[in-house]
Amino acid sequence: MLKELMVVGIPALLVLTVLFLIYNYFLNRHFNFARTKSTQEISLPLRLQAYERMALFLERIKPENLLTRLPLDKITLADLQSHIVSDIRNELHHNAAQQIYVDTETWKLIELAANSTINDLHNLLQQLPAGSSAKEGSLQILKNNELSCKSLIINCLDKIREDVKLYF
């Protein structure tokens, strides 16, 4: 009788164990899929929004776009320099939280572009003769197509496009 119980019991126990393992495998797989899907539904829109904001930031710090927001006829050259630096830094600080969602390499390029824009415009405006007006400074900025910050901004925008393509 013990032998018959073992002949029937051991295979039954093996079958139950296999069924339990298979059930656990598919149950865990289902929960992992649901968790991943939920995470993607939340994080993907946030990532896209971060990339959109950073693209907008880069467009706003292009030298020609910085000048459109300043009252050039009411400020001095020193004020122009001060406004440019504070505008770029304020914009960067305002968007600092976006670095959580943006690729690390892309964020470093964005910071480099912002700092390069500040340095390039500062150096360009420092070369003007003393007593120059903000209008003259802005004309120099608009005329100068050889600023390295312009190519850095374009490279950053290209990098953002590449990053976004990874998600679609």
PDB file of C-alpha atoms in Angstrom:
ATOM      1  CA  MET A   1       0.000   0.000   0.000  1.00  0.00           C
ATOM      2  CA  LEU A   2       2.850   2.391   0.775  1.00  0.00           C
ATOM      3  CA  LYS A   3       4.383   1.484  -2.552  1.00  0.00           C
ATOM      4  CA  GLU A   4       1.150   2.300  -4.386  1.00  0.00           C
ATOM      5  CA  LEU A   5       0.869   5.586  -2.513  1.00  0.00           C
ATOM      6  CA  MET A   6       4.418   6.491  -3.541  1.00  0.00           C
ATOM      7  CA  VAL A   7       3.821   5.457  -7.155  1.00  0.00           C
ATOM      8  CA  VAL A   8       0.840   7.792  -7.333  1.00  0.00           C
ATOM      9  CA  GLY A   9       1.991  10.461  -4.855  1.00  0.00           C
ATOM     10  CA  ILE A  10       5.451  11.251  -6.204  1.00  0.00           C
ATOM     11  CA  PRO A  11       4.308  11.925  -9.806  1.00  0.00           C
ATOM     12  CA  ALA A  12       1.337  13.910  -8.484  1.00  0.00           C
ATOM     13  CA  LEU A  13       3.682  15.969  -6.305  1.00  0.00           C
ATOM     14  CA  LEU A  14       6.000  16.562  -9.282  1.00  0.00           C
ATOM     15  CA  VAL A  15       3.083  17.623 -11.470  1.00  0.00           C
ATOM     16  CA  LEU A  16       1.838  20.045  -8.781  1.00  0.00           C
ATOM     17  CA  THR A  17       5.330  21.475  -8.335  1.00  0.00           C
ATOM     18  CA  VAL A  18       5.729  22.017 -12.086  1.00  0.00           C
ATOM     19  CA  LEU A  19       2.267  23.621 -12.301  1.00  0.00           C
ATOM     20  CA  PHE A  20       3.100  25.880  -9.357  1.00  0.00           C
ATOM     21  CA  LEU A  21       6.397  26.973 -10.962  1.00  0.00           C
ATOM     22  CA  ILE A  22       4.743  27.625 -14.321  1.00  0.00           C
ATOM     23  CA  TYR A  23       1.948  29.588 -12.653  1.00  0.00           C
ATOM     24  CA  ASN A  24       4.472  31.696 -10.703  1.00  0.00           C
ATOM     25  CA  TYR A  25       6.534  32.310 -13.834  1.00  0.00           C
ATOM     26  CA  PHE A  26       3.568  33.609 -15.828  1.00  0.00           C
ATOM     27  CA  LEU A  27       2.177  35.562 -12.898  1.00  0.00           C
ATOM     28  CA  ASN A  28       5.526  37.319 -12.325  1.00  0.00           C
ATOM     29  CA  ARG A  29       5.885  37.947 -16.031  1.00  0.00           C
ATOM     30  CA  HIS A  30       2.424  39.503 -16.161  1.00  0.00           C
ATOM     31  CA  PHE A  31       3.131  41.791 -13.180  1.00  0.00           C
ATOM     32  CA  ASN A  32       6.524  42.819 -14.593  1.00  0.00           C
ATOM     33  CA  PHE A  33       4.898  43.647 -17.932  1.00  0.00           C
ATOM     34  CA  ALA A  34       2.181  45.664 -16.207  1.00  0.00           C
ATOM     35  CA  ARG A  35       4.755  47.519 -14.101  1.00  0.00           C
ATOM     36  CA  THR A  36       6.919  48.281 -17.143  1.00  0.00           C
ATOM     37  CA  LYS A  37       3.933  49.455 -19.150  1.00  0.00           C
ATOM     38  CA  SER A  38       2.781  51.686 -16.309  1.00  0.00           C
ATOM     39  CA  THR A  39       6.265  53.169 -15.923  1.00  0.00           C
ATOM     40  CA  GLN A  40       6.504  53.850 -19.649  1.00  0.00           C
ATOM     41  CA  GLU A  41       3.086  55.494 -19.707  1.00  0.00           C
ATOM     42  CA  ILE A  42       4.256  57.881 -16.996  1.00  0.00           C
ATOM     43  CA  SER A  43       7.902  58.477 -17.875  1.00  0.00           C
ATOM     44  CA  LEU A  44       7.693  58.732 -21.660  1.00  0.00           C
ATOM     45  CA  PRO A  45       5.531  61.886 -21.677  1.00  0.00           C
ATOM     46  CA  LEU A  46       7.785  63.434 -19.024  1.00  0.00           C
ATOM     47  CA  ARG A  47      10.899  62.646 -21.060  1.00  0.00           C
ATOM     48  CA  LEU A  48       9.379  64.104 -24.209  1.00  0.00           C
ATOM     49  CA  GLN A  49       8.320  67.206 -22.323  1.00  0.00           C
ATOM     50  CA  ALA A  50      11.860  67.578 -20.952  1.00  0.00           C
ATOM     51  CA  TYR A  51      13.346  67.320 -24.441  1.00  0.00           C
ATOM     52  CA  GLU A  52      10.797  69.854 -25.738  1.00  0.00           C
ATOM     53  CA  ARG A  53      11.692  72.271 -22.956  1.00  0.00           C
ATOM     54  CA  MET A  54      15.394  71.889 -23.598  1.00  0.00           C
ATOM     55  CA  ALA A  55      14.920  72.465 -27.335  1.00  0.00           C
ATOM     56  CA  LEU A  56      12.953  75.604 -26.496  1.00  0.00           C
ATOM     57  CA  PHE A  57      15.712  76.667 -24.091  1.00  0.00           C
ATOM     58  CA  LEU A  58      18.339  76.267 -26.825  1.00  0.00           C
ATOM     59  CA  GLU A  59      16.225  78.287 -29.251  1.00  0.00           C
ATOM     60  CA  ARG A  60      15.826  81.016 -26.643  1.00  0.00           C
ATOM     61  CA  ILE A  61      19.584  81.312 -25.995  1.00  0.00           C
ATOM     62  CA  LYS A  62      20.518  81.691 -29.641  1.00  0.00           C
ATOM     63  CA  PRO A  63      22.198  85.107 -29.770  1.00  0.00           C
ATOM     64  CA  GLU A  64      19.718  86.535 -32.258  1.00  0.00           C
ATOM     65  CA  ASN A  65      16.776  85.408 -30.107  1.00  0.00           C
ATOM     66  CA  LEU A  66      18.231  86.750 -26.861  1.00  0.00           C
ATOM     67  CA  LEU A  67      18.245  90.254 -28.260  1.00  0.00           C
ATOM     68  CA  THR A  68      14.561  90.335 -29.180  1.00  0.00           C
ATOM     69  CA  ARG A  69      13.496  90.372 -25.528  1.00  0.00           C
ATOM     70  CA  LEU A  70      15.628  93.364 -24.515  1.00  0.00           C
ATOM     71  CA  PRO A  71      14.784  97.068 -24.745  1.00  0.00           C
ATOM     72  CA  LEU A  72      18.020  97.946 -26.584  1.00  0.00           C
ATOM     73  CA  ASP A  73      17.281 101.666 -26.821  1.00  0.00           C
ATOM     74  CA  LYS A  74      16.850 101.967 -23.034  1.00  0.00           C
ATOM     75  CA  ILE A  75      19.906 100.089 -21.743  1.00  0.00           C
ATOM     76  CA  THR A  76      23.674 100.517 -21.809  1.00  0.00           C
ATOM     77  CA  LEU A  77      26.211  98.065 -23.191  1.00  0.00           C
ATOM     78  CA  ALA A  78      27.029  96.917 -19.642  1.00  0.00           C
ATOM     79  CA  ASP A  79      23.323  96.347 -19.023  1.00  0.00           C
ATOM     80  CA  LEU A  80      23.129  94.340 -22.242  1.00  0.00           C
ATOM     81  CA  GLN A  81      25.930  92.075 -21.049  1.00  0.00           C
ATOM     82  CA  SER A  82      24.310  91.713 -17.655  1.00  0.00           C
ATOM     83  CA  HIS A  83      20.892  90.910 -19.154  1.00  0.00           C
ATOM     84  CA  ILE A  84      22.356  88.303 -21.500  1.00  0.00           C
ATOM     85  CA  VAL A  85      24.198  86.518 -18.698  1.00  0.00           C
ATOM     86  CA  SER A  86      21.262  86.636 -16.282  1.00  0.00           C
ATOM     87  CA  ASP A  87      18.733  85.553 -18.939  1.00  0.00           C
ATOM     88  CA  ILE A  88      20.773  82.503 -19.933  1.00  0.00           C
ATOM     89  CA  ARG A  89      21.548  81.513 -16.342  1.00  0.00           C
ATOM     90  CA  ASN A  90      17.941  82.014 -15.226  1.00  0.00           C
ATOM     91  CA  GLU A  91      16.653  79.931 -18.128  1.00  0.00           C
ATOM     92  CA  LEU A  92      19.159  77.164 -17.366  1.00  0.00           C
ATOM     93  CA  HIS A  93      18.320  77.156 -13.658  1.00  0.00           C
ATOM     94  CA  HIS A  94      14.611  77.179 -14.463  1.00  0.00           C
ATOM     95  CA  ASN A  95      15.093  74.026 -16.543  1.00  0.00           C
ATOM     96  CA  ALA A  96      17.593  72.292 -14.234  1.00  0.00           C
ATOM     97  CA  ALA A  97      15.076  69.645 -13.159  1.00  0.00           C
ATOM     98  CA  GLN A  98      14.834  68.440 -16.764  1.00  0.00           C
ATOM     99  CA  GLN A  99      18.270  66.827 -16.455  1.00  0.00           C
ATOM    100  CA  ILE A 100      16.539  63.943 -14.663  1.00  0.00           C
ATOM    101  CA  TYR A 101      14.769  62.973 -17.889  1.00  0.00           C
ATOM    102  CA  VAL A 102      17.394  64.016 -20.441  1.00  0.00           C
ATOM    103  CA  ASP A 103      20.371  61.856 -21.392  1.00  0.00           C
ATOM    104  CA  THR A 104      23.461  62.782 -19.334  1.00  0.00           C
ATOM    105  CA  GLU A 105      25.587  63.466 -22.400  1.00  0.00           C
ATOM    106  CA  THR A 106      22.864  65.671 -23.860  1.00  0.00           C
ATOM    107  CA  TRP A 107      22.564  67.637 -20.612  1.00  0.00           C
ATOM    108  CA  LYS A 108      26.316  68.245 -20.560  1.00  0.00           C
ATOM    109  CA  LEU A 109      26.141  69.532 -24.141  1.00  0.00           C
ATOM    110  CA  ILE A 110      23.271  71.849 -23.183  1.00  0.00           C
ATOM    111  CA  GLU A 111      25.260  73.276 -20.269  1.00  0.00           C
ATOM    112  CA  LEU A 112      28.286  73.673 -22.528  1.00  0.00           C
ATOM    113  CA  ALA A 113      26.195  75.517 -25.120  1.00  0.00           C
ATOM    114  CA  ALA A 114      24.779  77.860 -22.469  1.00  0.00           C
ATOM    115  CA  ASN A 115      28.194  78.639 -20.998  1.00  0.00           C
ATOM    116  CA  SER A 116      29.715  79.025 -24.453  1.00  0.00           C
ATOM    117  CA  THR A 117      26.989  81.494 -25.418  1.00  0.00           C
ATOM    118  CA  ILE A 118      27.690  83.554 -22.305  1.00  0.00           C
ATOM    119  CA  ASN A 119      31.441  83.532 -22.955  1.00  0.00           C
ATOM    120  CA  ASP A 120      31.205  84.216 -26.684  1.00  0.00           C
ATOM    121  CA  LEU A 121      28.848  87.162 -26.275  1.00  0.00           C
ATOM    122  CA  HIS A 122      30.799  88.538 -23.339  1.00  0.00           C
ATOM    123  CA  ASN A 123      34.071  88.389 -25.314  1.00  0.00           C
ATOM    124  CA  LEU A 124      32.457  89.918 -28.390  1.00  0.00           C
ATOM    125  CA  LEU A 125      30.950  92.797 -26.435  1.00  0.00           C
ATOM    126  CA  GLN A 126      34.226  93.406 -24.567  1.00  0.00           C
ATOM    127  CA  GLN A 127      35.936  94.121 -27.897  1.00  0.00           C
ATOM    128  CA  LEU A 128      33.684  97.093 -28.608  1.00  0.00           C
ATOM    129  CA  PRO A 129      35.083 100.569 -27.960  1.00  0.00           C
ATOM    130  CA  ALA A 130      34.230 102.214 -24.657  1.00  0.00           C
ATOM    131  CA  GLY A 131      31.003 104.171 -24.802  1.00  0.00           C
ATOM    132  CA  SER A 132      29.377 101.905 -27.384  1.00  0.00           C
ATOM    133  CA  SER A 133      25.619 101.578 -27.096  1.00  0.00           C
ATOM    134  CA  ALA A 134      23.586  98.435 -26.567  1.00  0.00           C
ATOM    135  CA  LYS A 135      22.291  98.797 -30.126  1.00  0.00           C
ATOM    136  CA  GLU A 136      25.839  98.746 -31.472  1.00  0.00           C
ATOM    137  CA  GLY A 137      26.553  95.710 -29.338  1.00  0.00           C
ATOM    138  CA  SER A 138      23.473  93.931 -30.619  1.00  0.00           C
ATOM    139  CA  LEU A 139      24.433  94.727 -34.220  1.00  0.00           C
ATOM    140  CA  GLN A 140      27.873  93.204 -33.599  1.00  0.00           C
ATOM    141  CA  ILE A 141      26.225  90.077 -32.212  1.00  0.00           C
ATOM    142  CA  LEU A 142      23.902  89.793 -35.206  1.00  0.00           C
ATOM    143  CA  LYS A 143      26.691  90.400 -37.730  1.00  0.00           C
ATOM    144  CA  ASN A 144      29.067  87.849 -36.246  1.00  0.00           C
ATOM    145  CA  ASN A 145      28.326  84.443 -37.747  1.00  0.00           C
ATOM    146  CA  GLU A 146      31.503  82.836 -36.437  1.00  0.00           C
ATOM    147  CA  LEU A 147      30.449  82.446 -32.819  1.00  0.00           C
ATOM    148  CA  SER A 148      31.205  78.914 -31.616  1.00  0.00           C
ATOM    149  CA  CYS A 149      28.060  78.917 -29.488  1.00  0.00           C
ATOM    150  CA  LYS A 150      25.894  78.886 -32.624  1.00  0.00           C
ATOM    151  CA  SER A 151      27.354  75.590 -33.813  1.00  0.00           C
ATOM    152  CA  LEU A 152      27.146  74.153 -30.286  1.00  0.00           C
ATOM    153  CA  ILE A 153      23.461  75.031 -30.080  1.00  0.00           C
ATOM    154  CA  ILE A 154      22.838  73.391 -33.462  1.00  0.00           C
ATOM    155  CA  ASN A 155      24.741  70.275 -32.306  1.00  0.00           C
ATOM    156  CA  CYS A 156      22.656  70.149 -29.120  1.00  0.00           C
ATOM    157  CA  LEU A 157      19.427  70.378 -31.078  1.00  0.00           C
ATOM    158  CA  ASP A 158      20.641  67.556 -33.332  1.00  0.00           C
ATOM    159  CA  LYS A 159      21.492  65.459 -30.259  1.00  0.00           C
ATOM    160  CA  ILE A 160      18.015  66.078 -28.843  1.00  0.00           C
ATOM    161  CA  ARG A 161      16.480  64.892 -32.127  1.00  0.00           C
ATOM    162  CA  GLU A 162      18.624  61.732 -31.989  1.00  0.00           C
ATOM    163  CA  ASP A 163      17.607  61.067 -28.385  1.00  0.00           C
ATOM    164  CA  VAL A 164      13.920  61.516 -29.139  1.00  0.00           C
ATOM    165  CA  LYS A 165      14.152  59.136 -32.112  1.00  0.00           C
ATOM    166  CA  LEU A 166      15.219  56.407 -29.663  1.00  0.00           C
ATOM    167  CA  TYR A 167      11.789  56.580 -28.039  1.00  0.00           C
ATOM    168  CA  PHE A 168       9.815  56.360 -31.282  1.00  0.00           C
TER     169      PHE A 168
END
